[in-house]
CSV table of C-alpha atoms and ligand atoms in Angstrom, one decimal:
chain,number,residue,atom,x,y,z
E,171,MET,CA,-75.4,118.7,261.5
E,172,PRO,CA,-74.4,118.3,264.7
E,173,ALA,CA,-76.1,119.3,267.5
E,174,MET,CA,-74.7,123.1,267.8
E,175,HIS,CA,-74.5,124.1,271.5
E,176,GLY,CA,-73.9,128.2,272.6
E,177,PHE,CA,-69.9,127.3,274.1
E,178,SER,CA,-67.0,129.1,272.4
E,179,TYR,CA,-63.9,130.8,272.3
E,180,LYS,CA,-64.4,134.7,271.8
E,181,ASN,CA,-61.7,137.0,271.5
E,182,GLY,CA,-59.4,134.5,273.4
E,183,SER,CA,-62.3,134.4,276.0
E,184,LEU,CA,-64.8,130.9,276.7
E,185,SER,CA,-68.2,131.6,276.5
E,186,CYS,CA,-71.7,131.6,276.7
E,187,GLU,CA,-73.8,132.5,274.4
E,188,ASP,CA,-72.8,136.3,274.9
E,189,VAL,CA,-71.2,136.2,278.6
E,190,GLN,CA,-68.1,135.3,279.2
E,191,LEU,CA,-67.0,132.4,281.8
E,192,SER,CA,-64.3,134.2,283.5
E,193,ALA,CA,-66.5,137.0,284.5
E,194,LEU,CA,-68.3,134.6,286.0
E,195,ALA,CA,-66.3,132.4,287.4
E,196,GLU,CA,-64.7,135.7,289.1
E,197,GLU,CA,-68.2,136.5,290.5
E,198,TYR,CA,-69.7,133.6,291.2
E,199,GLY,CA,-66.9,131.5,292.8
E,200,THR,CA,-66.3,128.0,291.3
E,201,PRO,CA,-66.9,125.4,291.0
E,202,LEU,CA,-70.4,126.3,289.2
E,203,TYR,CA,-71.9,125.4,286.3
E,204,VAL,CA,-73.6,127.3,283.7
E,205,TYR,CA,-76.4,127.2,280.9
E,206,SER,CA,-76.8,128.2,277.6
E,207,ALA,CA,-80.7,129.2,277.8
E,208,GLY,CA,-80.4,129.3,273.7
E,209,THR,CA,-79.1,125.8,273.7
E,210,ILE,CA,-82.0,124.8,275.6
E,211,VAL,CA,-84.7,125.4,274.0
E,212,ASP,CA,-82.5,124.6,270.5
E,213,HIS,CA,-82.3,121.0,271.3
E,214,PHE,CA,-86.5,121.0,272.3
E,215,GLN,CA,-87.7,123.1,269.1
E,216,ARG,CA,-85.4,120.6,266.6
E,217,LEU,CA,-86.9,117.8,268.5
E,218,ASP,CA,-89.3,119.2,268.1
E,219,LYS,CA,-89.4,118.9,264.5
E,220,ALA,CA,-87.7,116.8,263.9
E,221,MET,CA,-90.6,114.1,264.5
E,222,GLU,CA,-93.0,116.1,262.5
E,223,GLY,CA,-96.3,114.6,260.9
E,224,VAL,CA,-95.9,112.2,263.7
E,225,ASP,CA,-99.1,113.1,266.7
E,226,HIS,CA,-96.0,113.9,269.9
E,227,GLU,CA,-95.3,115.7,273.3
E,228,VAL,CA,-91.9,115.4,274.2
E,229,ALA,CA,-91.9,115.2,277.6
E,230,TYR,CA,-88.3,116.0,279.5
E,231,ALA,CA,-86.4,113.4,281.8
E,232,VAL,CA,-86.6,115.9,284.4
E,233,LYS,CA,-84.0,113.9,286.0
E,234,ALA,CA,-81.5,114.9,283.8
E,235,ASN,CA,-81.1,118.1,285.2
E,236,SER,CA,-83.9,119.2,287.6
E,237,ASN,CA,-83.2,123.2,288.5
E,238,LEU,CA,-86.4,125.5,288.7
E,239,SER,CA,-85.6,127.3,285.6
E,240,VAL,CA,-84.4,125.1,283.3
E,241,LEU,CA,-87.8,123.3,283.9
E,242,ARG,CA,-89.8,126.7,283.6
E,243,LEU,CA,-87.4,127.4,280.3
E,244,LEU,CA,-89.2,124.5,279.1
E,245,ALA,CA,-92.1,124.6,280.1
E,246,THR,CA,-92.9,128.2,279.1
E,247,HIS,CA,-92.2,126.6,274.9
E,248,GLY,CA,-94.8,123.8,275.0
E,249,ALA,CA,-92.4,120.4,277.3
E,250,GLY,CA,-94.5,117.9,278.6
E,251,PHE,CA,-91.7,116.3,281.8
E,252,ASP,CA,-91.1,112.7,282.0
E,253,ILE,CA,-90.6,112.4,286.4
E,254,VAL,CA,-89.9,109.9,288.5
E,255,SER,CA,-90.3,110.0,291.6
E,256,GLY,CA,-92.7,113.2,294.0
E,257,GLY,CA,-90.1,115.2,294.7
E,258,GLU,CA,-89.2,116.0,290.7
E,259,LEU,CA,-94.0,116.2,290.6
E,260,PHE,CA,-93.9,118.9,292.6
E,261,ARG,CA,-90.9,120.8,291.6
E,262,VAL,CA,-92.6,120.9,287.5
E,263,ILE,CA,-95.9,122.1,289.2
E,264,LYS,CA,-93.6,124.6,291.1
E,265,ALA,CA,-92.1,125.8,287.7
E,266,GLY,CA,-95.2,125.8,285.7
E,267,GLY,CA,-95.6,122.7,284.8
E,268,ASP,CA,-99.2,121.3,284.0
E,269,PRO,CA,-99.3,117.4,285.7
E,270,ALA,CA,-101.5,116.7,282.4
E,271,HIS,CA,-98.4,116.8,280.8
E,272,CYS,CA,-96.8,114.6,283.4
E,273,THR,CA,-95.3,110.9,283.1
E,274,PHE,CA,-94.6,109.0,286.4
E,275,ALA,CA,-91.6,106.6,285.6
E,276,GLY,CA,-89.4,104.4,288.2
E,277,VAL,CA,-89.6,101.4,289.7
E,278,GLY,CA,-90.4,102.1,293.5
E,279,LYS,CA,-93.3,104.5,293.5
E,280,THR,CA,-94.6,105.0,297.3
E,281,ARG,CA,-98.3,105.0,298.4
E,282,GLU,CA,-97.5,109.0,299.0
E,283,GLU,CA,-95.8,109.3,296.3
E,284,ILE,CA,-98.9,107.8,293.6
E,285,VAL,CA,-101.1,109.8,296.1
E,286,TYR,CA,-99.6,113.0,295.4
E,287,ALA,CA,-99.7,112.2,291.6
E,288,LEU,CA,-102.9,111.1,291.5
E,289,GLU,CA,-104.3,114.1,293.4
E,290,GLN,CA,-102.5,116.3,291.1
E,291,GLY,CA,-104.1,114.9,287.7
E,292,ILE,CA,-100.5,113.0,285.6
E,293,TYR,CA,-101.3,112.1,282.9
E,294,SER,CA,-100.3,108.3,282.9
E,295,PHE,CA,-98.2,106.2,285.8
E,296,ASN,CA,-95.7,104.4,283.4
E,297,VAL,CA,-95.6,101.6,285.7
E,298,GLU,CA,-92.5,98.9,285.9
E,299,SER,CA,-94.7,96.1,287.3
E,300,GLU,CA,-98.6,93.2,287.6
E,301,GLU,CA,-97.5,94.0,291.2
E,302,GLU,CA,-96.9,97.9,291.1
E,303,LEU,CA,-99.9,97.5,289.0
E,304,ARG,CA,-102.1,96.3,291.6
E,305,TYR,CA,-101.0,97.8,294.1
E,306,LEU,CA,-101.8,102.2,291.4
E,307,ASN,CA,-105.6,100.0,291.5
E,308,GLN,CA,-105.5,99.8,295.1
E,309,VAL,CA,-104.9,102.6,295.5
E,310,ALA,CA,-106.0,104.5,292.6
E,311,GLY,CA,-109.4,102.6,294.9
E,312,GLU,CA,-109.2,103.7,298.1
E,313,LEU,CA,-108.9,108.0,296.8
E,314,ASN,CA,-112.0,107.1,294.1
E,315,LEU,CA,-110.0,107.7,291.2
E,316,ILE,CA,-108.7,106.0,288.5
E,317,ALA,CA,-104.8,105.9,287.6
E,318,PRO,CA,-104.1,106.2,283.4
E,319,ALA,CA,-101.2,103.4,283.6
E,320,ALA,CA,-99.1,103.3,280.6
E,321,VAL,CA,-97.0,99.7,281.7
E,322,ARG,CA,-92.9,99.8,280.6
E,323,VAL,CA,-92.4,97.0,277.8
E,324,ASN,CA,-88.2,95.9,277.4
E,325,PRO,CA,-87.7,95.2,274.6
E,326,ASN,CA,-84.9,92.8,274.9
E,327,VAL,CA,-82.4,95.2,273.0
E,328,ASP,CA,-79.2,95.9,273.6
E,329,ALA,CA,-78.8,99.5,273.8
E,330,LYS,CA,-74.9,98.9,273.2
E,331,THR,CA,-74.6,101.7,275.6
E,332,HIS,CA,-72.4,101.9,279.5
E,333,LYS,CA,-73.7,99.3,281.7
E,334,TYR,CA,-75.2,101.1,284.0
E,335,ILE,CA,-76.7,103.3,281.8
E,336,SER,CA,-78.9,100.2,279.8
E,337,THR,CA,-81.8,100.0,281.0
E,338,GLY,CA,-84.1,97.4,277.9
E,339,LYS,CA,-82.8,93.8,278.1
E,340,SER,CA,-84.5,91.5,280.4
E,341,GLU,CA,-81.8,90.9,282.7
E,342,ASN,CA,-82.5,94.7,284.0
E,343,LYS,CA,-85.2,95.5,286.6
E,344,PHE,CA,-87.1,97.7,284.2
E,345,GLY,CA,-90.4,97.1,282.3
E,346,VAL,CA,-92.4,94.0,281.7
E,347,ASP,CA,-90.8,91.6,279.4
E,348,PHE,CA,-91.7,91.6,275.7
E,349,GLU,CA,-93.5,88.7,275.8
E,350,ALA,CA,-95.9,88.7,279.5
E,351,ILE,CA,-97.0,92.5,278.2
E,352,SER,CA,-100.7,91.0,276.2
E,353,GLY,CA,-101.2,88.7,279.4
E,354,LEU,CA,-101.1,91.5,281.3
E,355,TYR,CA,-102.8,94.1,279.4
E,356,ALA,CA,-106.0,91.7,279.6
E,357,ARG,CA,-105.9,91.1,283.2
E,358,ALA,CA,-105.7,94.6,284.2
E,359,ALA,CA,-109.0,94.9,281.6
E,360,ALA,CA,-111.0,92.2,283.3
E,361,GLU,CA,-109.9,92.4,286.8
E,362,LEU,CA,-108.8,96.5,288.3
E,363,PRO,CA,-111.7,98.4,287.6
E,364,ASN,CA,-109.6,102.0,289.3
E,365,ILE,CA,-106.6,101.2,286.2
E,366,LYS,CA,-107.5,102.9,282.8
E,367,LEU,CA,-105.2,101.5,279.7
E,368,ARG,CA,-103.7,104.6,278.3
E,369,GLY,CA,-100.6,104.1,276.9
E,370,LEU,CA,-96.9,101.8,276.5
E,371,GLN,CA,-94.2,102.6,277.3
E,372,MET,CA,-90.7,101.7,276.9
E,373,HIS,CA,-87.2,103.3,277.5
E,374,ILE,CA,-84.4,101.0,276.0
E,375,GLY,CA,-80.8,102.9,277.8
E,376,SER,CA,-79.2,106.7,277.8
E,377,GLN,CA,-76.0,107.7,275.7
E,378,LEU,CA,-77.0,105.6,272.5
E,379,THR,CA,-75.4,106.8,269.6
E,380,SER,CA,-76.4,104.8,266.6
E,381,ILE,CA,-80.0,104.5,265.0
E,382,ALA,CA,-79.8,100.8,264.9
E,383,PRO,CA,-81.3,100.2,268.3
E,384,PHE,CA,-84.3,102.3,268.2
E,385,ILE,CA,-84.9,100.9,264.7
E,386,GLU,CA,-84.7,97.8,266.5
E,387,ALA,CA,-87.1,98.3,269.1
E,388,VAL,CA,-89.5,100.2,267.8
E,389,GLU,CA,-90.0,97.6,264.4
E,390,LYS,CA,-90.6,94.6,267.0
E,391,VAL,CA,-92.4,96.9,269.6
E,392,ILE,CA,-94.9,98.0,267.2
E,393,PRO,CA,-97.7,94.8,266.4
E,394,LEU,CA,-97.6,95.1,269.9
E,395,VAL,CA,-98.9,98.6,270.3
E,396,LEU,CA,-101.0,98.1,267.4
E,397,GLU,CA,-102.2,94.9,269.4
E,398,LEU,CA,-103.2,97.2,272.0
E,399,LYS,CA,-104.8,99.6,270.8
E,400,ALA,CA,-106.9,97.8,268.8
E,401,LYS,CA,-108.3,96.0,272.3
E,402,TYR,CA,-108.3,98.2,274.8
E,403,GLY,CA,-107.8,101.8,273.0
E,404,ILE,CA,-105.0,102.8,274.5
E,405,GLU,CA,-103.5,106.1,273.6
E,406,PHE,CA,-100.4,106.8,273.5
E,407,TRP,CA,-96.4,105.1,272.9
E,408,SER,CA,-93.9,106.6,275.2
E,409,ILE,CA,-90.7,106.0,273.3
E,410,GLY,CA,-88.7,107.0,276.1
E,411,GLY,CA,-85.8,108.9,276.2
E,412,GLY,CA,-81.5,107.8,275.3
E,413,ILE,CA,-80.5,109.7,272.2
E,414,GLY,CA,-76.9,110.6,273.2
E,415,ILE,CA,-75.0,112.9,272.6
E,416,ILE,CA,-71.4,114.0,271.3
E,417,TYR,CA,-68.7,114.9,274.9
E,418,LYS,CA,-65.1,114.0,271.9
E,419,ASP,CA,-64.5,117.3,270.7
E,420,SER,CA,-67.5,118.9,272.3
E,421,LEU,CA,-66.3,122.1,270.9
E,422,GLU,CA,-64.8,121.3,267.5
E,423,SER,CA,-68.0,119.4,267.7
E,424,GLY,CA,-70.8,122.2,267.7
E,425,SER,CA,-68.8,123.4,264.4
E,426,VAL,CA,-70.3,122.0,260.8
E,427,ASP,CA,-66.3,122.0,259.7
E,428,TRP,CA,-66.7,119.3,262.7
E,429,TRP,CA,-69.2,118.3,261.2
E,430,ALA,CA,-68.1,117.8,257.5
E,431,ALA,CA,-64.6,115.9,258.3
E,432,GLN,CA,-65.7,112.6,260.0
E,433,PRO,CA,-66.0,110.2,257.9
E,434,GLU,CA,-69.9,109.1,257.6
E,435,GLU,CA,-70.1,105.9,259.3
E,436,GLU,CA,-68.2,107.8,262.2
E,437,ARG,CA,-70.8,110.6,262.7
E,438,PRO,CA,-72.9,110.3,265.8
E,439,LEU,CA,-77.1,110.6,266.0
E,440,THR,CA,-77.7,113.1,264.7
E,441,ILE,CA,-81.5,114.0,265.8
E,442,GLU,CA,-82.7,114.8,262.6
E,443,ARG,CA,-81.5,111.2,261.6
E,444,TYR,CA,-83.7,109.9,265.2
E,445,GLY,CA,-86.3,111.7,263.3
E,446,LYS,CA,-86.0,110.4,259.5
E,447,GLU,CA,-85.8,107.3,260.5
E,448,LEU,CA,-88.2,106.7,263.6
E,449,VAL,CA,-91.2,109.7,261.8
E,450,PRO,CA,-92.9,107.1,259.1
E,451,ARG,CA,-92.4,104.3,261.3
E,452,LEU,CA,-94.1,106.0,263.8
E,453,LYS,CA,-96.4,108.8,261.7
E,454,ASP,CA,-99.4,105.8,260.9
E,455,LEU,CA,-100.2,104.0,263.9
E,456,GLY,CA,-102.8,106.8,265.1
E,457,LEU,CA,-101.0,106.7,268.5
E,458,LYS,CA,-99.5,109.7,270.2
E,459,ILE,CA,-95.8,109.3,270.2
E,460,LEU,CA,-94.2,110.7,273.2
E,461,LEU,CA,-90.5,111.4,273.9
E,462,GLU,CA,-88.5,111.6,277.2
E,463,PRO,CA,-84.8,113.0,276.1
E,464,GLY,CA,-83.4,114.0,279.1
E,465,ARG,CA,-79.2,114.0,277.9
E,466,TYR,CA,-80.2,115.6,274.6
E,467,ILE,CA,-81.9,118.5,275.3
E,468,VAL,CA,-79.0,119.8,278.3
E,469,GLY,CA,-76.3,117.8,278.2
E,470,ASN,CA,-74.4,120.4,275.9
E,471,ALA,CA,-75.7,122.8,276.9
E,472,GLY,CA,-73.7,123.2,280.3
E,473,VAL,CA,-70.5,123.4,281.9
E,474,LEU,CA,-69.0,123.2,285.2
E,475,ILE,CA,-66.5,125.7,285.2
E,476,THR,CA,-63.7,125.0,288.0
E,477,LYS,CA,-60.3,126.5,289.1
E,478,CYS,CA,-56.8,125.4,289.2
E,479,LEU,CA,-55.6,124.6,293.2
E,480,TYR,CA,-52.0,123.3,292.8
E,481,GLU,CA,-50.2,121.3,290.2
E,482,LYS,CA,-48.7,117.9,291.8
E,483,LYS,CA,-45.6,116.3,289.9
E,484,GLY,CA,-45.7,112.6,291.2
E,485,SER,CA,-42.8,110.6,290.1
E,486,ALA,CA,-45.6,108.8,287.6
E,487,LYS,CA,-47.9,112.0,287.0
E,488,THR,CA,-48.7,115.6,286.9
E,489,PHE,CA,-51.3,116.2,288.7
E,490,LYS,CA,-53.8,118.8,288.5
E,491,ILE,CA,-55.4,119.3,291.5
E,492,VAL,CA,-59.2,121.7,290.6
E,493,ASP,CA,-62.0,122.6,293.3
E,494,ALA,CA,-64.8,121.1,291.5
E,495,GLY,CA,-65.7,116.5,293.6
E,496,MET,CA,-66.4,113.8,292.3
E,497,ASN,CA,-69.5,114.9,294.6
E,498,ASP,CA,-69.8,118.5,292.3
E,499,LEU,CA,-69.9,116.3,288.6
E,500,ILE,CA,-69.8,112.0,289.7
E,501,ARG,CA,-69.5,111.1,285.8
E,502,PRO,CA,-66.0,109.6,285.7
E,503,ALA,CA,-66.5,108.2,288.1
E,504,LEU,CA,-69.4,106.1,287.7
E,505,TYR,CA,-69.4,105.1,284.2
E,506,GLU,CA,-66.3,106.6,283.3
E,507,GLY,CA,-68.0,109.5,282.0
E,508,HIS,CA,-65.4,112.0,278.5
E,509,HIS,CA,-65.2,115.5,279.8
E,510,GLU,CA,-63.7,117.0,277.5
E,511,ILE,CA,-62.0,119.7,279.5
E,512,VAL,CA,-60.9,123.0,277.9
E,513,PRO,CA,-59.4,126.4,279.7
E,514,LEU,CA,-60.8,129.1,279.9
E,515,ASN,CA,-58.3,131.1,278.2
E,516,GLU,CA,-57.6,130.1,274.6
E,517,PRO,CA,-55.1,128.5,274.3
E,518,ALA,CA,-51.9,130.1,272.7
E,519,SER,CA,-50.0,126.8,272.0
E,520,ALA,CA,-50.7,123.4,270.5
E,521,GLU,CA,-48.2,122.0,273.3
E,522,ARG,CA,-50.2,120.0,275.4
E,523,VAL,CA,-49.1,118.2,278.8
E,524,LYS,CA,-50.3,115.1,280.0
E,525,VAL,CA,-52.3,115.3,282.9
E,526,ASP,CA,-54.7,113.8,285.4
E,527,VAL,CA,-57.1,116.8,285.9
E,528,VAL,CA,-58.3,115.3,289.9
E,529,GLY,CA,-60.6,116.8,292.7
E,530,PRO,CA,-59.9,117.5,296.1
E,531,ILE,CA,-62.6,114.2,297.8
E,532,CYS,CA,-61.0,111.4,299.4
E,533,GLU,CA,-60.7,108.7,296.3
E,534,SER,CA,-58.6,107.4,293.8
E,535,GLY,CA,-62.3,107.7,291.6
E,536,ASP,CA,-62.1,111.8,292.0
E,537,PHE,CA,-60.7,112.4,288.9
E,538,PHE,CA,-62.1,113.8,285.6
E,539,CYS,CA,-59.4,112.7,284.0
E,540,GLN,CA,-56.1,110.3,283.3
E,541,ASP,CA,-53.3,110.5,281.5
E,542,ARG,CA,-54.7,113.1,278.9
E,543,GLU,CA,-53.1,115.8,277.0
E,544,LEU,CA,-54.4,119.1,277.6
E,545,PRO,CA,-53.2,122.6,276.9
E,546,ASP,CA,-51.1,123.4,279.7
E,547,PHE,CA,-53.1,125.7,282.8
E,548,ASN,CA,-51.4,126.9,286.0
E,549,PRO,CA,-53.2,127.1,289.9
E,550,GLY,CA,-55.6,129.7,289.8
E,551,ASP,CA,-56.1,129.3,285.9
E,552,HIS,CA,-60.2,128.3,285.1
E,553,ILE,CA,-60.9,125.8,282.8
E,554,ALA,CA,-64.4,124.5,281.7
E,555,LEU,CA,-65.7,120.2,281.7
E,556,MET,CA,-67.6,121.0,279.0
E,557,SER,CA,-70.5,118.7,278.1
E,558,ALA,CA,-72.2,118.4,281.8
E,559,GLY,CA,-75.7,120.2,281.8
E,560,ALA,CA,-77.8,116.4,282.1
E,561,TYR,CA,-76.3,114.6,285.4
E,562,GLY,CA,-74.1,117.0,286.4
E,563,PHE,CA,-75.5,118.9,289.2
E,564,ALA,CA,-78.6,117.0,289.3
E,565,MET,CA,-76.6,114.2,291.0
E,566,ALA,CA,-74.1,116.5,293.0
E,567,SER,CA,-73.9,115.3,297.1
E,568,ASN,CA,-72.8,116.9,300.1
E,569,TYR,CA,-69.6,114.4,300.5
E,570,ASN,CA,-66.5,115.5,301.9
E,571,SER,CA,-69.1,118.4,303.6
E,572,ARG,CA,-68.7,120.4,300.6
E,573,PRO,CA,-71.8,122.9,299.5
E,574,LEU,CA,-73.1,122.1,296.0
E,575,PRO,CA,-72.1,124.8,293.6
E,576,ALA,CA,-73.7,127.8,292.4
E,577,GLU,CA,-76.0,127.7,288.9
E,578,ILE,CA,-75.9,130.1,285.8
E,579,LEU,CA,-78.6,130.0,283.1
E,580,VAL,CA,-77.0,132.6,280.7
E,581,GLU,CA,-79.7,133.8,277.9
E,582,GLY,CA,-78.0,136.3,275.5
E,583,GLY,CA,-75.4,138.6,277.5
E,584,THR,CA,-77.4,137.9,280.9
E,585,ALA,CA,-76.1,135.8,283.6
E,586,THR,CA,-79.0,135.3,286.1
E,587,VAL,CA,-77.3,133.3,289.0
E,588,ILE,CA,-81.1,129.6,288.6
E,589,ARG,CA,-79.7,128.2,292.6
E,590,LYS,CA,-77.4,129.7,295.0
E,591,ARG,CA,-74.5,127.9,295.3
E,592,GLN,CA,-75.0,126.8,299.6
E,593,THR,CA,-73.9,127.9,302.7
E,594,LEU,CA,-72.0,125.8,305.3
E,595,GLU,CA,-75.5,127.1,307.2
E,596,ASP,CA,-77.1,125.4,304.3
E,597,VAL,CA,-74.9,122.1,303.9
E,598,ILE,CA,-75.2,121.5,307.8
E,599,ALA,CA,-79.4,122.5,308.1
E,600,GLY,CA,-82.0,119.9,309.0
E,601,GLU,CA,-79.5,118.4,311.4
E,602,LEU,CA,-79.0,118.1,315.5
N,219,LLP,N1,-87.1,108.2,280.1
N,219,LLP,C1,-86.5,106.6,281.0
N,219,LLP,C2,-87.4,105.8,281.6
N,219,LLP,C3,-85.1,107.2,282.2
N,219,LLP,O1,-85.4,105.9,282.5
N,219,LLP,C4,-84.7,107.4,281.3
N,219,LLP,C5,-83.2,108.0,282.1
N,219,LLP,C6,-85.0,109.3,280.4
N,219,LLP,C7,-86.1,108.9,279.8
N,219,LLP,C8,-84.3,109.9,280.1
N,219,LLP,O2,-83.2,109.4,279.6
N,219,LLP,P1,-82.2,110.1,278.8
N,219,LLP,O3,-82.7,111.1,277.3
N,219,LLP,O4,-81.1,111.3,279.1
N,219,LLP,O5,-80.9,109.8,278.0
N,219,LLP,N2,-76.6,109.4,284.8
N,219,LLP,C9,-76.6,108.4,283.8
N,219,LLP,C10,-77.3,108.6,283.2
N,219,LLP,C11,-78.4,107.9,283.8
N,219,LLP,C12,-80.5,107.8,282.8
N,219,LLP,C13,-81.6,107.3,283.7
N,219,LLP,N3,-82.4,107.0,283.0
N,219,LLP,C14,-75.2,109.6,282.8
N,219,LLP,O6,-75.3,110.5,284.0
N,219,LLP,O7,-74.4,108.8,282.0
């Protein structure tokens, strides 16, 4: 079964749960991010259920969408959190999350971040080099504290995803080589009194749509993790995040019919399959298994609504110029990311026009699609960029001095502003 999401046409109007998106666009303006709370919770719970039979914890990767209300929603449903900065820890705490259920990843933790996380009592520092582990030991020593730590192993498997989001090969900057882990744990146990070796971590990449690389990595690392458990009594193994979502046909793909119509070998990875393959391999290790999904939880739970400003017919192409830009959603520019584009008003006919949908930013990379066949829409009409809940707002910037968009969380028939649109004053706040 595919991952369901809360977006569909109801009476000809694209809706998030029971709220019409056009009404939100009218009331709050555009560009506008809208998230479905039901979808977020559903995805979290389905992953949790898929891992049944294994002692596990889902540590949501905050980087994917770090709005306080999203974090609060997940904390309420029992999520832990995978953070990559002091700022993300601050957010988790503000949202009512428990630092004791936080893991702290990243190759470049600063002293300030380490001190803050130690003081807050996080569950584990996921360390990415021997140098960092030694520094962590030193800082913890100065504070008279013990730092719980896991080293990130780089299993050198090919995640078969976009090169910018592939992390599990030896040429990536992430983690410590598989072959070097045993020696590093031995030195840490002998020489680093302020480190408690609590686990092992890995993460091979993001937006993985087949199960094979996950299986390959897990099977490769099992003997290592068992060795570390026997020697140092480690208690957890984080197998990372990376579960991919469906970006193409994202409206139809919410339906079971769409799913059934796909040739079996082309059906994207489901969470049920993920669980079915991994649970038997993980359940008897005697370790707590951590998962760090970001995109899977929030990706299909959000859209970016934008308004068409102009249609520009060039000699070679037709451009639909919209009021969202690459500063609001950078995925197409940065990863050639595909986001389905659908009008808020259900198209009356099956007719399609070939267009580029572009933003107002002064860069050629500022596009949402190129030469794509879309239902026609006109200046003044609204469209939705689908599957924008993960790495959408979280990667937005003020480039071109554009205010950050507002964010809305929908629960059933209720829409709540969870982040106000920035004003021009907000944009220059803090400058002299
Ligand atoms: N754990 C670690 C250590 C990570 O580096 C990441 C993502 C995750 C977990 C969560 O991965 P996910 O389940 O979301 O795939 N901005 C890019 C994706 C960057 C992913 C970075 N690390 C994009 O928009 O595709």
